[in-house]
Amino acid sequence: MSSNVNPLSYLLKNIELDGNNYQYYDISTLNPSKYERLPFSIRVLLESAVRSCDGFQVKEKDVQNIIDWEIQQKSNAEIPFKPSRVILQDLTGVPAVVDFAAMREAFAKLGGDANKINPLCPADLVIDHSVQVDFSRTVLQKTAKSSEVINAICDDCAGSGQCALAKTLSKNSIPLKRHPLSNGLSLNSTPLESWQPLRPHISHTPNNNKDSLKEQLIPSIENLSLNNGINPYADSKLKHKTCPFHRLKSLGAEALHRNEELEFERNKERFEFLKWGANALKNTTIIPPGSGICHQVNLEYLARVVFKSDDNILYPDSVVGLDSHTTMINGLGVVGWGVGGIEAEAVMLGQAICMVLPEVVGYKLVGTLPPYATSTDVVLTITKNLRQLGVVGKFVEFYGPGVSELSIADRATIANMCPEYGATIGFFPTDEKTFQYLTKTGRPEDVIKYAETYLRKVKMFRNDYNDSNEDPVFSQVIELDLGSITPSVSGPKRPHDRVSVSQMKEDFQQCLTNKISFKGFGISSDKTKACIPFIFDGKEYTLSHGSIVISAITSCTNTSNPSVMLGAGLLCKKAVEKGLSVAPYIKTSMSPGSGVVTYYLNESGVTPYLEKLGFDIVGYGCMTCIGNSGPLPEPIVEAIDKGDLVAVSVLSGNRNFEGRVHPNTRANYLASPLLVVAYAIAGTVNIDFETEPLGKDTSGNEVFLRDIWPQRQEIHEMEQKCVIPGMFKEVYSKIRYGNERWNQLNASNNLLYEFDPNSTYIKSPPYFDGMKAKLSKIESIHNARVLLNLGDSVTTDHISPAGSIARNSPAAKYLMERGISPSAFNSYGSRRGNDAIMTRGTFANIRLVNKLMSKPGPYTLHISTGKEMSVFDASELYKSEEIPLIIICGKEYGCGSSRDWAAKGPYLLGVRAVIAESFERIHRSNLIGMGIIPLQFMNGQNTESLGLTAKELYSIDIPDNLSTRHRISVKLDNGKSFEVIMRFDTEVELEYYRNGGILHYMLRQLLNKP
């Protein structure tokens, strides 16, 4: 047990700054010669081990192993790591809070004090995954039409004399004070209840002349002065010429309002539950819906870079998150990565993460980006590069003179897609730009000062990326010349399948006729020219293979980066000025990651042009990227189905796995926001931008993409002028207070949550049913059946979809039996707090390829009867027969988003083991956390080489003396057998498995704790 005395406390030193005393562990003095050779990311792991060393969870031997990283990195040495905090989003956060509620209930039943079940480190939950693009330009077209969008005031304002700008600012909790019309409006600290909307000083005699009223209102709006620091030019006019936030004719403001309304209607019960969590669980903060995307909020607001404890000890910020793209924060010099929900819950309960000391790949960046390249093009190039290299389980650390050419937003974009290139982290050590960014985003001056001072003291600060003397030692080094970057997209089914834009047309045409694969759709050559007419809004259009039906500027990957957002706005401006447009049936949308984006887009003057092309703001959250793309108009769906068309989505996201974005888009391409706009104008990916025009200008001249593409310097100048600290301060000063809908929600303050047995959103899970305080003997697996026989790259989207619930699914049947209409089904992601629905939704992806079936879909073969049925129904039948289940699959099982339900669902289906060629890191951890054994084929073996049909009976004897990476034999009923490796990589993982999972382990630990 812990002695509670840190044997390394002699390393504590003092810093005095501005009259304040701080302490820190000077780890640089442990072994200076070895320390200075350590990668910067490993230094963070070392500091955590030194500070947390207690002789129990963290031992001096662990500290020594990290210091000896150069020797130990390839020895599978196990080390503990205690992150500073945890970040969650609502889709994965709801089940985590449900688990805490269930643990409290179970702990009380076992005789424990439920008050002990609380997060011990800070936990921030950002509600960002529930909003959906139900309404957008295409949906609202039929109810409001006008070609006059720019330079017109809306009828609502003109008819009422009330400026809807004021209404919107009020709705977003920005107080207003009435001033004389000549002075416009100023933002100030006036209490919201005393706010008065602007009304022009006009005669009380009724005036039915709208044009006259417009003449009085427009100057008022144009003279709007933002004197509270939001606008860098105190007397400047708002550049947006019309009612900037609510314009009926622009459609977008109405879409935002309706999407937010629907979000609350659908998720009221979930949101009330999360408010209970915020009230009942200590050390927990909830960021309300409508605030932005968790990773962008983390980057712009939550991240500390350096933590200060209650007793003034300084240490590096580090984080694990219930989302695989937590790595985005690596761009700010914060070590962080995604973990499974159950692993995150253990961290919240004070446990260390046990991990294998990683190799660190040094990724050297040299050169400068060409004028037409973006950070998105860089990350897509790096993703393909590192996927080919193979960096799963490794850290990647960026260095070299090219890093100094990248902004923090650029670095964050590259770090964001770390899960796509397969590494644990993609880390950028802190430098001057880090602290310039902290200043720019409004962090307190004292925090910035002690953070920089501390990092310099412990040599975690890079003075100059150009100075090779500061370069540490790496496991291996690869190099990329930024000057070689070309505009790129990735797809059509995987984020690491990069395609140069110049080769896009040829690549897509090859994909059409290639056999069905990650780069093929299996379309016969005689059907590649299919062209299907349809009627939309009273006009005839045609769809063909490659036609774009969804075009979305979305995801924290890019919306956190002003350069690509402003670049997209500039491209729209140039396109509109040339007379170009986007076909009205294309579902265009923009969902920024924070309210700051709205401010600088408005300030730069590009908002009207984005809206003119249909890129109105439809919500603040992770929308199209997570699969919340909403419905397509029925005529489009019918045309796609009729022609069996490979319809396309283009999005500025980080994931494009088949079936994720939308069921009707078989091809999905990741691209920069600029290319999202460009392809939307083109209307197809079947185009060569070099030789084919986007359209014609008002004079009939051909317009090519090169004619409207903004250069990097042009974008940079606009960013420097329009993105300022006041914007961040204004947005984030109010973020914790939510909005009217959130504040009106009622939530219990009880210690134990009162589960409603009739709820279809929140249900007490059965994980702890029958749990005893004492450990039970592990049972071997005898005569198991194969529930599913799967191939390579089965994603967590395949295993546990987050999107809509199909009306013919077991989950739909369950809901309808309880009186829920299809219109109220909501998504699987929103119902993750109900195990009955999530179990039925496990393997419910329509694109699931199960080798036991003849075609893709959420079905399997019940081997005993030979009948085909849903995966859930088959599992229930096997349960009734008391037959254990296993899953067999290929490489990279469980890749994609970190979803605990991708492990919880199989567990509740009765799956005892998964045999795979390889596992994605987070998912393997999640399987163990739920008591499922991850078994790995021996190198070079798989179902084909072993001649497995998956119709055999499988028996697995589990020895009492289990050890890490234990080899065991799998025996078949036909007399054959083969060896597999039990992928328990650490002793702690073995303990979790022996206890039946990580949550059971934690409860027993807390029960035995005095």
XYZ file of N, CA and C in Angstrom, residues 85-255:
513
model
N -6.219 15.726 -16.031
C -7.664 15.932 -16.134
C -8.258 15.001 -17.183
N -9.595 15.028 -17.277
C -10.343 14.215 -18.247
C -11.309 15.136 -18.983
N -11.432 14.937 -20.298
C -12.435 15.685 -21.061
C -13.386 14.690 -21.706
N -14.662 15.043 -21.739
C -15.693 14.165 -22.275
C -16.586 14.959 -23.216
N -17.174 14.277 -24.176
C -18.283 14.852 -24.939
C -19.534 14.054 -24.611
N -20.699 14.575 -24.989
C -21.927 14.006 -24.439
C -22.248 12.596 -24.915
N -21.912 12.245 -26.162
C -22.242 10.902 -26.625
C -21.529 9.847 -25.795
N -20.260 10.081 -25.508
C -19.512 9.144 -24.685
C -19.587 9.525 -23.215
N -19.884 10.779 -22.937
C -19.959 11.238 -21.562
C -21.197 10.769 -20.833
N -22.340 10.682 -21.532
C -23.566 10.208 -20.891
C -23.377 8.810 -20.312
N -22.867 7.836 -21.096
C -22.666 6.516 -20.488
C -21.667 6.536 -19.343
N -20.697 7.440 -19.371
C -19.756 7.537 -18.253
C -20.484 8.007 -16.992
N -21.336 9.018 -17.137
C -22.101 9.501 -15.985
C -23.105 8.439 -15.536
N -23.695 7.703 -16.489
C -24.576 6.585 -16.137
C -23.812 5.555 -15.310
N -22.583 5.263 -15.731
C -21.769 4.291 -14.994
C -21.467 4.787 -13.584
N -21.197 6.087 -13.431
C -20.967 6.630 -12.099
C -22.231 6.490 -11.248
N -23.388 6.763 -11.848
C -24.647 6.624 -11.108
C -24.877 5.169 -10.714
N -24.605 4.229 -11.652
C -24.784 2.808 -11.368
C -23.768 2.317 -10.342
N -22.518 2.832 -10.424
C -21.501 2.450 -9.444
C -21.887 2.913 -8.047
N -22.432 4.119 -7.950
C -22.889 4.599 -6.644
C -23.961 3.665 -6.085
N -24.890 3.283 -6.954
C -25.978 2.395 -6.540
C -25.423 1.044 -6.096
N -24.507 0.461 -6.907
C -23.926 -0.843 -6.582
C -23.063 -0.765 -5.330
N -22.310 0.320 -5.198
C -21.415 0.490 -4.058
C -22.220 0.544 -2.761
N -23.343 1.244 -2.811
C -24.209 1.327 -1.628
C -24.767 -0.045 -1.274
N -25.153 -0.838 -2.305
C -25.688 -2.177 -2.056
C -24.642 -3.107 -1.455
N -23.364 -2.874 -1.793
C -22.283 -3.706 -1.255
C -21.804 -3.208 0.103
N -22.475 -2.194 0.621
C -22.146 -1.705 1.948
C -21.193 -0.539 1.982
N -20.886 0.059 0.832
C -19.960 1.180 0.790
C -20.667 2.519 0.890
N -19.882 3.566 1.046
C -20.398 4.939 1.118
C -20.407 5.520 -0.288
N -21.600 5.769 -0.830
C -21.730 6.240 -2.212
C -21.034 7.580 -2.437
N -20.786 8.329 -1.378
C -20.073 9.607 -1.509
C -18.648 9.432 -2.018
N -18.114 8.215 -1.895
C -16.756 7.960 -2.364
C -16.661 7.907 -3.890
N -17.805 7.702 -4.532
C -17.803 7.584 -5.996
C -17.915 8.973 -6.595
N -16.768 9.589 -6.828
C -16.668 10.937 -7.389
C -15.391 11.049 -8.212
N -15.389 11.881 -9.232
C -14.121 12.151 -9.916
C -13.127 12.800 -8.954
N -11.888 12.310 -8.966
C -10.848 12.866 -8.104
C -9.956 13.847 -8.857
N -10.072 13.868 -10.180
C -9.360 14.872 -10.969
C -10.395 15.644 -11.777
N -10.078 16.849 -12.230
C -11.066 17.656 -12.961
C -11.599 16.934 -14.192
N -12.898 16.996 -14.372
C -13.549 16.389 -15.533
C -14.442 17.442 -16.182
N -14.197 17.717 -17.468
C -14.999 18.680 -18.222
C -15.782 17.940 -19.286
N -17.095 18.127 -19.288
C -17.945 17.480 -20.286
C -18.570 18.553 -21.167
N -18.286 18.488 -22.455
C -18.808 19.463 -23.412
C -19.909 18.796 -24.223
N -21.101 19.358 -24.177
C -22.237 18.796 -24.917
C -22.184 19.322 -26.338
N -21.725 18.483 -27.258
C -21.494 18.957 -28.625
C -21.887 17.963 -29.711
N -22.268 16.750 -29.318
C -22.520 15.710 -30.317
C -24.005 15.421 -30.545
N -24.888 16.245 -29.985
C -26.323 15.957 -30.069
C -27.052 16.741 -31.150
N -26.478 17.833 -31.586
C -27.156 18.669 -32.584
C -26.987 18.059 -33.974
N -28.039 18.134 -34.762
C -28.078 17.478 -36.069
C -28.516 18.472 -37.136
N -28.066 18.239 -38.373
C -28.447 19.126 -39.484
C -29.809 18.695 -40.014
N -30.829 18.872 -39.209
C -32.183 18.583 -39.677
C -32.639 19.655 -40.647
N -32.284 20.895 -40.341
C -32.665 22.010 -41.197
C -31.415 22.655 -41.771
N -31.481 22.949 -43.037
C -30.382 23.623 -43.726
C -31.002 24.375 -44.895
N -30.162 24.906 -45.724
C -30.657 25.639 -46.888
C -31.617 24.794 -47.717
N -31.261 23.542 -48.000
C -32.091 22.713 -48.885
C -33.447 22.412 -48.281
N -33.480 22.243 -46.941
C -34.743 21.901 -46.287
C -35.686 23.088 -46.249
N -35.139 24.284 -46.113
C -35.966 25.469 -45.950
C -36.277 26.196 -47.253
N -35.695 25.702 -48.351
C -35.841 26.399 -49.636
C -37.295 26.661 -50.019
N -38.137 25.676 -49.757
C -39.494 25.760 -50.290
C -40.373 26.743 -49.531
N -39.932 27.116 -48.316
C -40.753 28.030 -47.526
C -40.279 29.467 -47.583
N -39.113 29.679 -48.135
C -38.607 31.048 -48.248
C -37.704 31.148 -49.451
N -38.072 31.976 -50.398
C -37.274 32.112 -51.612
C -36.961 33.583 -51.851
N -35.762 33.822 -52.197
C -35.372 35.157 -52.614
C -34.003 35.118 -53.219
N -33.825 35.806 -54.312
C -32.495 35.909 -54.901
C -31.737 37.066 -54.287
N -32.474 37.936 -53.552
C -31.838 39.111 -52.955
C -31.469 38.788 -51.510
N -30.267 38.265 -51.317
C -29.815 37.898 -49.986
C -28.912 38.962 -49.408
N -27.950 39.387 -50.203
C -27.000 40.391 -49.724
C -27.572 41.787 -50.012
N -27.281 42.719 -49.106
C -27.739 44.106 -49.232
C -29.265 44.236 -49.163
N -29.894 43.395 -48.321
C -31.334 43.521 -48.109
C -31.621 43.300 -46.639
N -32.606 44.024 -46.132
C -32.974 43.828 -44.728
C -34.186 42.907 -44.687
N -34.276 42.062 -43.667
C -35.334 41.055 -43.671
C -36.691 41.686 -43.347
N -37.734 41.028 -43.800
C -39.083 41.539 -43.604
C -39.444 41.596 -42.116
N -38.880 40.670 -41.338
C -39.176 40.653 -39.911
C -38.762 41.971 -39.257
N -37.555 42.418 -39.577
C -37.070 43.672 -38.999
C -37.817 44.865 -39.583
N -38.006 44.830 -40.879
C -38.646 45.969 -41.532
C -40.091 46.133 -41.081
N -40.771 45.026 -40.843
C -42.174 45.098 -40.473
C -42.392 45.468 -39.023
N -41.472 45.052 -38.141
C -41.681 45.262 -36.707
C -40.950 46.476 -36.161
N -39.919 46.908 -36.875
C -39.098 47.969 -36.343
C -38.162 47.504 -35.249
N -38.044 46.192 -35.076
C -37.151 45.652 -34.048
C -35.992 44.952 -34.737
N -34.797 45.318 -34.396
C -33.630 44.725 -35.048
C -33.380 43.322 -34.519
N -33.407 42.342 -35.410
C -33.210 40.956 -34.989
C -31.773 40.678 -34.600
N -30.867 41.559 -34.976
C -29.495 41.451 -34.467
C -29.526 41.528 -32.940
N -30.284 42.495 -32.430
C -30.381 42.646 -30.980
C -31.005 41.405 -30.350
N -32.014 40.851 -31.003
C -32.670 39.656 -30.472
C -31.692 38.503 -30.365
N -30.869 38.344 -31.389
C -29.926 37.231 -31.391
C -28.833 37.426 -30.353
N -28.316 38.656 -30.252
C -27.305 38.911 -29.237
C -27.868 38.647 -27.848
N -29.130 39.030 -27.647
C -29.772 38.787 -26.364
C -29.887 37.286 -26.095
N -30.306 36.538 -27.129
C -30.473 35.090 -26.974
C -29.170 34.428 -26.580
N -28.059 35.004 -27.027
C -26.750 34.447 -26.708
C -26.127 35.099 -25.470
N -26.993 35.689 -24.655
C -26.580 36.236 -23.359
C -25.595 37.388 -23.466
N -25.637 38.120 -24.567
C -24.795 39.312 -24.705
C -25.685 40.519 -24.450
N -25.529 41.196 -23.308
C -26.437 42.296 -22.936
C -26.314 43.487 -23.875
N -27.411 44.207 -23.987
C -27.441 45.400 -24.836
C -28.017 46.576 -24.047
N -27.609 47.752 -24.443
C -28.172 48.965 -23.845
C -28.643 49.873 -24.957
N -29.795 50.446 -24.754
C -30.348 51.310 -25.794
C -29.605 52.638 -25.842
N -29.280 53.064 -27.042
C -28.628 54.350 -27.265
C -29.402 55.107 -28.330
N -29.139 56.391 -28.469
C -29.755 57.115 -29.587
C -29.406 56.448 -30.902
N -30.327 56.523 -31.812
C -30.155 55.824 -33.093
C -28.854 56.215 -33.780
N -28.460 57.465 -33.662
C -27.251 57.908 -34.354
C -26.001 57.236 -33.812
N -26.080 56.769 -32.556
C -24.896 56.138 -31.959
C -24.898 54.622 -32.110
N -25.965 54.066 -32.602
C -26.018 52.611 -32.749
C -26.130 51.920 -31.417
N -25.621 50.711 -31.344
C -25.662 49.898 -30.132
C -24.258 49.656 -29.630
N -24.091 49.566 -28.345
C -22.795 49.153 -27.810
C -23.004 48.001 -26.839
N -22.084 47.075 -26.848
C -22.127 45.954 -25.930
C -21.513 46.399 -24.608
N -22.162 46.051 -23.516
C -21.616 46.445 -22.219
C -22.070 45.471 -21.149
N -21.895 45.830 -19.928
C -22.187 44.914 -18.828
C -23.583 45.103 -18.249
N -24.489 45.734 -18.978
C -25.846 45.930 -18.502
C -26.502 44.578 -18.244
N -27.171 44.386 -17.091
C -27.833 43.113 -16.825
C -28.822 42.768 -17.928
N -28.930 41.483 -18.205
C -29.751 41.034 -19.319
C -31.209 41.437 -19.146
N -31.672 41.422 -17.853
C -33.092 41.709 -17.641
C -33.461 43.154 -17.973
N -32.461 44.035 -18.014
C -32.761 45.425 -18.335
C -32.529 45.759 -19.801
N -32.191 44.729 -20.580
C -31.930 44.967 -22.011
C -33.196 45.383 -22.737
N -33.045 46.319 -23.662
C -34.149 46.715 -24.520
C -33.728 46.592 -25.971
N -34.543 45.956 -26.788
C -34.195 45.855 -28.202
C -34.227 47.229 -28.854
N -33.391 47.370 -29.855
C -33.341 48.647 -30.577
C -34.636 48.891 -31.331
N -35.193 50.065 -31.147
C -36.316 50.493 -31.978
C -35.978 51.878 -32.511
N -36.202 52.117 -33.782
C -35.858 53.422 -34.342
C -36.759 54.522 -33.776
N -36.184 55.720 -33.676
C -36.960 56.862 -33.199
C -37.799 57.395 -34.356
N -38.983 56.842 -34.485
C -39.868 57.250 -35.567
C -41.185 57.716 -34.976
N -41.944 58.309 -35.798
C -43.232 58.847 -35.359
C -44.129 57.720 -34.862
N -44.961 58.009 -33.854
C -45.899 57.007 -33.370
C -47.037 56.775 -34.353
N -47.134 57.649 -35.344
C -48.139 57.426 -36.372
C -47.748 56.201 -37.189
N -48.673 55.220 -37.369
C -48.326 54.023 -38.121
C -47.742 54.355 -39.480
N -46.701 53.680 -39.818
C -46.030 53.902 -41.094
C -45.948 52.563 -41.822
N -46.683 52.438 -42.891
C -46.708 51.178 -43.618
C -45.689 51.127 -44.748
N -44.872 52.156 -44.831
C -43.870 52.201 -45.898
C -42.610 51.478 -45.426
N -42.462 50.200 -45.844
C -41.318 49.405 -45.403
C -40.011 49.968 -45.926
N -40.039 50.511 -47.140
C -38.798 51.045 -47.685
C -38.290 52.198 -46.829
N -39.237 53.020 -46.337
C -38.845 54.138 -45.477
C -38.232 53.627 -44.180
N -38.852 52.603 -43.634
C -38.338 52.031 -42.404
C -36.958 51.426 -42.621
N -36.766 50.787 -43.768
C -35.452 50.225 -44.081
C -34.392 51.322 -44.110
N -34.779 52.473 -44.670
C -33.806 53.556 -44.765
C -33.335 54.002 -43.383
N -34.203 53.861 -42.382
C -33.820 54.254 -41.029
C -33.065 53.141 -40.312
N -33.432 51.878 -40.603
C -32.836 50.752 -39.882
C -31.444 50.397 -40.376
N -31.250 50.440 -41.686
C -29.959 50.009 -42.222
C -28.805 50.835 -41.671
N -28.893 52.157 -41.625
C -27.783 52.909 -41.022
C -27.543 52.513 -39.565
N -28.632 52.212 -38.850
C -28.475 51.806 -37.455
C -27.623 50.547 -37.350
N -27.895 49.592 -38.211
C -27.133 48.346 -38.183
C -25.706 48.581 -38.642
N -25.553 49.363 -39.700
C -24.204 49.605 -40.215
C -23.362 50.393 -39.221
N -24.009 51.210 -38.392
C -23.268 52.008 -37.422
C -23.046 51.281 -36.106
N -23.409 50.006 -36.062
C -23.221 49.226 -34.837
C -21.753 49.275 -34.422
N -21.513 49.767 -33.240
C -20.126 49.918 -32.762
C -19.875 48.926 -31.647
N -18.820 48.175 -31.777
C -18.489 47.154 -30.787
C -17.345 47.683 -29.920
N -17.700 48.471 -28.908
C -16.677 49.201 -28.162
C -16.183 48.457 -26.919
N -16.557 47.196 -26.741
C -16.137 46.485 -25.532
C -14.895 45.662 -25.749
N -14.217 45.869 -26.855
C -12.987 45.116 -27.084
C -13.143 44.012 -28.090
N -14.381 43.720 -28.510
C -14.569 42.683 -29.519
C -14.018 43.159 -30.848
N -14.278 44.411 -31.148
C -13.806 44.972 -32.412
C -12.527 45.767 -32.172
N -11.466 45.473 -32.916
C -10.205 46.171 -32.678
C -10.259 47.648 -33.066
N -11.255 48.021 -33.846
C -11.351 49.413 -34.301
C -12.611 50.017 -33.670
N -12.423 50.850 -32.640
C -13.528 51.263 -31.786
C -14.683 51.884 -32.544
N -14.395 52.617 -33.589
C -15.457 53.334 -34.274
C -15.831 52.705 -35.617
N -15.309 51.530 -35.873
C -15.569 50.929 -37.187
C -16.997 50.417 -37.283
N -17.474 50.348 -38.502
C -18.818 49.844 -38.735
C -18.780 48.329 -38.895
N -19.864 47.711 -38.489
C -19.974 46.269 -38.733
C -20.020 46.064 -40.239
N -19.163 45.215 -40.743
C -19.015 45.114 -42.193
C -20.160 44.343 -42.860
N -20.896 43.546 -42.046
C -21.995 42.781 -42.607
C -23.157 43.741 -42.913
N -23.519 43.893 -44.172
C -24.389 44.990 -44.595
C -25.843 44.850 -44.171
N -26.313 43.631 -43.916
C -27.725 43.467 -43.584
C -27.875 42.968 -42.165
N -29.070 42.603 -41.779
C -29.274 42.055 -40.430
C -28.327 40.871 -40.270
N -27.269 41.007 -39.491
C -26.167 40.059 -39.570
C -26.475 38.650 -39.083
N -27.350 38.506 -38.088
C -27.522 37.180 -37.510
C -28.867 36.541 -37.856
N -29.884 37.350 -38.058
C -31.184 36.780 -38.403
C -31.699 37.454 -39.658
N -31.734 36.708 -40.735
C -32.230 37.246 -41.997
C -33.099 36.164 -42.616
N -34.395 36.352 -42.588
C -35.320 35.312 -43.042
C -34.960 34.817 -44.424
N -34.569 35.731 -45.285
C -34.297 35.334 -46.670
C -33.014 34.516 -46.804
N -32.111 34.607 -45.827
C -30.866 33.842 -45.933
C -31.045 32.403 -45.489
N -32.140 32.103 -44.839
C -32.502 30.742 -44.431
C -31.650 30.185 -43.312
N -30.389 30.549 -43.267
C -29.477 29.921 -42.321
C -29.817 30.187 -40.871
N -30.198 31.437 -40.539
C -30.524 31.746 -39.156
C -31.703 30.921 -38.676
N -32.667 30.718 -39.564
C -33.825 29.892 -39.217
C -33.394 28.441 -39.015
N -32.466 27.963 -39.828
C -31.974 26.598 -39.683
C -31.298 26.412 -38.330
